Tab-separated table of C-alpha atoms in Angstrom:
chain	number	residue	atom	x	y	z
A	1	MET	CA	0.024	-0.074	-0.022
A	2	LYS	CA	1.738	3.241	-1.277
A	3	HIS	CA	1.190	6.915	-0.883
A	4	LEU	CA	-1.636	6.385	1.729
A	5	VAL	CA	-2.568	9.651	3.261
A	6	ALA	CA	-5.806	9.688	5.258
A	7	LYS	CA	-8.040	12.453	4.493
A	8	SER	CA	-8.859	13.050	8.200
A	9	GLY	CA	-5.138	13.786	8.923
A	10	LEU	CA	-4.404	16.480	6.100
A	11	THR	CA	-5.377	19.275	8.421
A	12	ALA	CA	-3.051	17.939	11.058
A	13	LEU	CA	-0.083	17.679	8.608
A	14	THR	CA	-0.370	21.029	7.236
A	15	SER	CA	-0.903	22.948	10.308
A	16	LEU	CA	1.547	21.170	12.549
A	17	ALA	CA	3.819	24.129	13.985
A	18	LEU	CA	7.507	23.696	14.988
A	19	PHE	CA	8.490	23.834	18.675
A	20	GLY	CA	7.878	27.117	20.245
A	21	GLY	CA	4.807	28.023	18.028
A	22	ALA	CA	1.890	29.766	19.705
A	23	SER	CA	-0.319	26.930	19.058
A	24	VAL	CA	0.965	23.383	18.408
A	25	LEU	CA	-1.724	22.336	16.105
A	26	ALA	CA	-4.973	23.964	14.840
A	27	THR	CA	-7.537	21.717	13.511
A	28	ASP	CA	-11.078	21.998	12.428
A	29	SER	CA	-12.155	20.159	15.569
A	30	ASN	CA	-10.541	21.073	18.777
A	31	THR	CA	-13.928	20.921	20.271
A	32	PRO	CA	-15.668	17.520	19.541
A	33	SER	CA	-19.306	16.918	19.879
A	34	PHE	CA	-19.841	15.610	23.427
A	35	SER	CA	-23.387	14.485	22.520
A	36	THR	CA	-21.831	11.569	20.470
A	37	VAL	CA	-21.720	8.312	22.495
A	38	ALA	CA	-19.910	5.226	21.171
A	39	LYS	CA	-22.594	2.987	20.219
A	40	ALA	CA	-21.168	0.997	17.206
A	41	ALA	CA	-22.712	-2.141	16.124
A	42	THR	CA	-21.790	-2.517	12.567
A	43	VAL	CA	-18.762	-0.944	10.682
A	44	SER	CA	-19.208	-0.618	6.740
A	45	GLN	CA	-16.536	-1.697	4.275
A	46	SER	CA	-15.914	1.923	3.353
A	47	GLN	CA	-15.276	2.910	7.097
A	48	LEU	CA	-13.044	-0.296	7.425
A	49	LYS	CA	-10.942	0.818	4.469
A	50	SER	CA	-10.749	4.429	5.673
A	51	ASP	CA	-9.595	3.302	9.093
A	52	VAL	CA	-6.912	1.085	7.752
A	53	GLN	CA	-5.674	4.035	5.634
A	54	THR	CA	-5.723	6.243	8.857
A	55	MET	CA	-3.723	3.912	10.791
A	56	VAL	CA	-1.239	3.204	7.950
A	57	ALA	CA	-0.934	7.055	7.483
A	58	ALA	CA	-0.331	7.618	11.310
A	59	ARG	CA	2.319	4.915	11.357
A	60	ASN	CA	4.268	6.302	8.409
A	61	GLU	CA	4.136	9.843	9.812
A	62	GLY	CA	5.717	8.687	13.174
A	63	GLY	CA	9.275	8.444	14.093
A	64	ASN	CA	11.758	5.535	13.676
A	65	TYR	CA	10.774	3.499	16.734
A	66	VAL	CA	7.060	3.668	15.534
A	67	LYS	CA	8.092	2.321	12.046
A	68	GLU	CA	10.219	-0.329	13.672
A	69	VAL	CA	7.652	-1.928	16.047
A	70	ILE	CA	4.532	-1.324	14.007
A	71	ASP	CA	4.308	-3.451	10.813
A	72	GLY	CA	2.793	-1.620	8.039
A	73	GLU	CA	1.981	-4.696	6.157
A	74	GLN	CA	0.233	-6.085	9.153
A	75	LEU	CA	-1.986	-2.986	9.295
A	76	SER	CA	-3.056	-3.354	5.527
A	77	GLU	CA	-3.957	-7.024	6.249
A	78	PHE	CA	-6.579	-5.968	8.645
A	79	SER	CA	-8.839	-5.548	5.726
A	80	ASP	CA	-8.868	-9.389	5.648
A	81	ASP	CA	-9.531	-9.742	9.373
A	82	PRO	CA	-11.428	-6.710	10.379
A	83	MET	CA	-12.591	-7.695	13.623
A	84	GLU	CA	-9.102	-8.422	14.759
A	85	ALA	CA	-8.400	-4.704	13.851
A	86	TYR	CA	-11.187	-3.266	16.218
A	87	ASN	CA	-11.408	-5.718	18.901
A	88	ASP	CA	-8.060	-7.950	19.374
A	89	GLU	CA	-7.621	-9.156	23.013
A	90	ARG	CA	-4.029	-9.667	22.119
A	91	GLY	CA	-3.263	-5.857	21.844
A	92	ARG	CA	-2.498	-6.084	17.943
A	93	GLY	CA	-5.404	-4.051	16.852
A	94	PHE	CA	-5.571	-0.550	15.741
A	95	GLY	CA	-4.956	0.713	19.332
A	96	GLN	CA	-1.178	-0.388	18.864
A	97	VAL	CA	-0.518	2.462	16.645
A	98	PRO	CA	-1.600	5.442	19.089
A	99	GLY	CA	0.318	3.304	21.671
A	100	ALA	CA	3.593	3.287	19.979
A	101	LEU	CA	3.479	6.983	19.201
A	102	HIS	CA	2.720	7.552	22.896
A	103	TYR	CA	5.640	5.521	23.953
A	104	GLU	CA	8.249	7.105	21.629
A	105	LEU	CA	6.973	10.488	22.791
A	106	SER	CA	7.750	9.489	26.399
A	107	GLN	CA	11.171	8.372	25.512
A	108	ASP	CA	12.362	11.197	23.041
A	109	PHE	CA	10.787	14.618	22.985
A	110	SER	CA	12.454	15.416	19.832
A	111	MET	CA	10.082	13.219	17.921
A	112	PHE	CA	7.229	15.595	18.852
A	113	ASN	CA	6.424	16.860	15.392
A	114	GLN	CA	6.238	13.482	13.857
A	115	ASP	CA	4.448	11.812	16.431
A	116	TYR	CA	2.044	14.395	17.302
A	117	ALA	CA	1.108	14.623	13.614
A	118	GLY	CA	0.546	10.949	13.672
A	119	LEU	CA	-1.674	11.163	16.769
A	120	MET	CA	-3.793	13.543	15.128
A	121	ILE	CA	-4.255	11.624	12.032
A	122	VAL	CA	-5.781	8.941	14.394
A	123	TYR	CA	-7.764	11.579	16.404
A	124	ASN	CA	-9.425	13.268	13.495
A	125	GLY	CA	-10.132	9.913	11.869
A	126	PHE	CA	-11.969	8.430	14.907
A	127	LYS	CA	-12.988	11.191	17.339
A	128	ASP	CA	-16.777	11.315	16.054
A	129	ARG	CA	-17.036	7.665	17.244
A	130	PHE	CA	-15.548	7.842	20.742
A	131	SER	CA	-17.817	8.138	23.863
A	132	SER	CA	-18.588	11.495	25.346
A	133	THR	CA	-16.307	10.864	28.159
A	134	ASP	CA	-13.343	9.969	25.964
A	135	GLN	CA	-13.906	12.895	23.724
A	136	ALA	CA	-13.810	15.359	26.695
A	137	VAL	CA	-10.572	13.699	27.914
A	138	LEU	CA	-8.925	14.218	24.461
A	139	ALA	CA	-10.168	17.621	24.085
A	140	GLN	CA	-8.585	18.674	27.306
A	141	ASP	CA	-5.262	16.941	26.443
A	142	ILE	CA	-5.075	18.986	23.203
A	143	LYS	CA	-5.630	22.194	25.042
A	144	ASP	CA	-2.766	21.159	27.679
A	145	ILE	CA	-0.486	20.561	24.654
A	146	ASN	CA	-1.304	23.823	22.955
A	147	SER	CA	-0.784	25.571	26.384
A	148	ALA	CA	2.498	23.910	27.203
A	149	LYS	CA	5.368	26.333	27.883
A	150	ASN	CA	8.294	24.537	26.266
A	151	SER	CA	9.042	21.694	23.827
A	152	GLU	CA	9.679	19.020	26.499
A	153	ASP	CA	6.437	19.858	28.160
A	154	LYS	CA	4.630	19.624	24.939
A	155	ALA	CA	6.039	16.194	24.322
A	156	GLU	CA	5.187	15.020	27.791
A	157	LYS	CA	1.583	16.251	27.235
A	158	ALA	CA	1.414	14.796	23.791
A	159	SER	CA	2.598	11.430	25.328
A	160	ALA	CA	-0.201	11.430	27.680
A	161	PHE	CA	-2.572	12.398	24.798
A	162	GLY	CA	-1.320	9.413	22.900
A	163	ASN	CA	-1.967	7.093	25.811
A	164	ASP	CA	-5.637	8.266	26.213
A	165	LEU	CA	-6.163	8.331	22.584
A	166	GLY	CA	-5.065	4.511	22.441
A	167	SER	CA	-7.633	3.789	25.180
A	168	ALA	CA	-10.272	5.569	23.347
A	169	VAL	CA	-9.644	3.573	20.132
A	170	ASP	CA	-9.808	0.313	22.191
A	171	ASN	CA	-13.056	1.440	23.907
A	172	TYR	CA	-14.611	2.172	20.523
A	173	GLY	CA	-13.384	-1.071	19.025
A	174	ALA	CA	-14.915	-3.121	21.906
A	175	THR	CA	-18.300	-1.807	20.768
A	176	VAL	CA	-17.873	-3.088	17.164
A	177	THR	CA	-19.749	-6.395	16.947
A	178	LYS	CA	-20.072	-6.745	13.215
A	179	ILE	CA	-18.236	-5.747	9.909
A	180	GLU	CA	-20.524	-5.370	6.954
A	181	SER	CA	-19.534	-7.951	4.436
A	182	ALA	CA	-18.008	-6.996	0.957
A	183	SER	CA	-20.988	-8.458	-0.728
A	184	ALA	CA	-23.429	-6.517	1.461
A	185	ALA	CA	-21.748	-3.288	0.816
A	186	ALA	CA	-21.826	-3.656	-3.027
A	187	PRO	CA	-24.918	-2.920	-5.043
A	188	LYS	CA	-26.932	-5.929	-6.139
A	189	PRO	CA	-26.906	-6.476	-9.896
A	190	ALA	CA	-30.379	-6.562	-11.540
A	191	ALA	CA	-29.769	-10.107	-12.858
A	192	PRO	CA	-27.168	-11.722	-10.681
A	193	LYS	CA	-25.367	-14.765	-11.871
A	194	PRO	CA	-24.208	-17.680	-9.445
A	195	ALA	CA	-20.885	-16.755	-8.268
A	196	ALA	CA	-18.133	-19.175	-8.836
A	197	LYS	CA	-16.627	-20.977	-5.724
A	198	LYS	CA	-13.749	-19.206	-4.435
A	199	THR	CA	-11.042	-21.096	-2.625
A	200	VAL	CA	-9.981	-19.125	0.698
A	201	THR	CA	-6.447	-19.233	1.290
A	202	LYS	CA	-5.647	-19.522	5.036
A	203	LYS	CA	-2.755	-17.441	6.250
A	204	SER	CA	-0.234	-18.489	8.529
A	205	TYR	CA	0.496	-16.410	11.579
A	206	VAL	CA	2.343	-16.124	14.954
A	207	SER	CA	-0.411	-17.396	17.278
A	208	LYS	CA	1.546	-16.884	20.624
A	209	LEU	CA	4.383	-14.834	21.687
A	210	THR	CA	5.854	-13.896	25.030
A	211	ALA	CA	9.001	-11.914	25.785
A	212	LYS	CA	10.188	-11.759	29.450
A	213	LYS	CA	13.504	-10.405	31.112
A	214	THR	CA	15.576	-13.005	32.722
A	215	SER	CA	16.870	-12.362	36.253
A	216	SER	CA	19.943	-10.654	35.061
A	217	LYS	CA	17.711	-8.040	33.257
A	218	LYS	CA	20.081	-8.039	30.458
A	219	TYR	CA	18.535	-10.835	28.509
A	220	VAL	CA	15.209	-11.533	27.101
A	221	LYS	CA	13.598	-14.980	26.644
A	222	ILE	CA	11.382	-15.038	23.732
A	223	THR	CA	8.962	-17.986	23.290
A	224	GLY	CA	6.112	-18.627	20.930
A	225	THR	CA	4.021	-20.935	18.599
A	226	VAL	CA	3.346	-20.419	14.819
A	227	LYS	CA	0.121	-21.493	13.139
A	228	LEU	CA	1.412	-22.634	9.704
A	229	TYR	CA	-0.606	-23.123	6.437
A	230	LYS	CA	2.701	-22.925	4.538
A	231	SER	CA	6.056	-24.431	5.245
A	232	ALA	CA	8.340	-22.607	7.422
A	233	LYS	CA	11.578	-23.764	9.421
A	234	TYR	CA	12.546	-20.618	11.361
A	235	ALA	CA	11.156	-17.856	13.586
A	236	TYR	CA	12.936	-14.535	12.869
A	237	ILE	CA	13.021	-12.327	15.852
A	238	SER	CA	14.019	-8.758	15.839
A	239	THR	CA	14.947	-6.268	18.724
A	240	TYR	CA	16.686	-2.971	18.674
A	241	LYS	CA	19.934	-4.987	18.789
A	242	GLY	CA	19.380	-6.563	15.442
A	243	HIS	CA	17.849	-9.925	14.196
A	244	VAL	CA	18.500	-13.581	14.991
A	245	HIS	CA	16.511	-16.753	13.980
A	246	VAL	CA	15.595	-19.918	15.753
A	247	LYS	CA	14.498	-23.228	14.359
A	248	LEU	CA	10.823	-24.231	14.876
A	249	ASN	CA	10.275	-27.649	16.609
A	250	SER	CA	7.815	-30.253	15.215
A	251	LYS	CA	4.842	-28.424	17.027
A	252	HIS	CA	5.806	-25.081	15.371
A	253	GLN	CA	7.311	-23.896	18.614
A	254	PHE	CA	10.298	-21.862	19.342
A	255	SER	CA	12.390	-20.388	22.344
A	256	LYS	CA	15.292	-18.160	22.231
A	257	THR	CA	17.199	-16.120	24.896
A	258	VAL	CA	18.748	-12.795	23.273
A	259	TYR	CA	20.858	-10.116	24.870
A	260	ALA	CA	18.828	-6.910	24.702
A	261	PRO	CA	18.975	-5.156	28.096
A	262	LYS	CA	16.985	-2.151	26.863
A	263	ALA	CA	14.399	-3.831	24.833
A	264	LYS	CA	10.862	-2.697	25.249
A	265	HIS	CA	9.314	-4.600	22.316
A	266	VAL	CA	10.061	-7.614	20.466
A	267	LYS	CA	8.608	-8.805	16.954
A	268	VAL	CA	8.684	-12.137	15.296
A	269	LYS	CA	7.718	-13.560	11.985
A	270	ALA	CA	8.003	-17.110	10.671
A	271	GLY	CA	9.479	-18.410	7.407
A	272	SER	CA	12.512	-20.206	5.540
A	273	TYR	CA	15.792	-19.229	4.103
A	274	SER	CA	16.157	-19.641	0.319
A	275	HIS	CA	19.588	-18.833	-1.299
A	276	GLY	CA	20.711	-16.907	1.796
A	277	HIS	CA	17.451	-14.710	1.985
A	278	PHE	CA	14.601	-15.181	4.537
A	279	LYS	CA	11.299	-15.537	2.939
A	280	ALA	CA	8.476	-15.027	5.520
A	281	VAL	CA	5.234	-16.658	5.373
A	282	THR	CA	3.755	-14.648	8.277
A	283	SER	CA	3.528	-11.006	9.019
A	284	TYR	CA	5.324	-9.579	12.163
A	285	LYS	CA	3.793	-9.959	15.458
A	286	THR	CA	4.866	-7.561	18.245
A	287	VAL	CA	4.958	-8.023	21.842
A	288	THR	CA	5.879	-6.070	24.730
A	289	VAL	CA	8.902	-7.153	26.912
A	290	HIS	CA	7.697	-7.955	30.653
């Protein structure tokens, strides 16, 4: 998916001020409608497509850490598994995007311009579907950012905004119970012909993943399981220290301890090596180090 810019984020991108400006960001909606309560039952195909584009655009706007831990390909694949995007108990849904932007801001305030622009793309794309309580919290967060006295204070308040925004996205997602099918969204032809049977190709994925610091706090033990519908021999593990691979056992499980004392997140995909190159059969799965 190339050149994705969510329409809802254009105002945020064009009006983002540099540090020290009188107002950090001026959007067309600093005052949301508080009468709106998040009561979603069905999401249309057009809304799903727009939400995917919004999250991809926000991820691409963010800093290096955000691009490292959020897999753009995985976001695009939410179109194939939409309920996972809105309501995934493993924390791999849309809420992970503002979560990553929030974390980077908490660690590096020099990323303010990029990460806050990404947060505003998400905010403008989802704000009208948030509960009145979440709308009020986020509106106050934006006021706090615009009234901050210095760049570090702005970044700190923007990080809090990102945390609240991630919660609001998750809260909204919890209300989504149905995604409109593609066939329901399309207009019915006057004289429909019987559709040819289509073979559904199941996708392999990393089904379980944990990352825990060892007692020394310098190493991280990573374990997981891969659900395979295509052949794969290795798990490919990425941390800020680099990449390592470990062979899958007969049950498609793996375990590896790596030196990464400052690791906050780990991501893993599965695949095989061919002519010295790793060919993945799954998208990345990201997990927080505990």
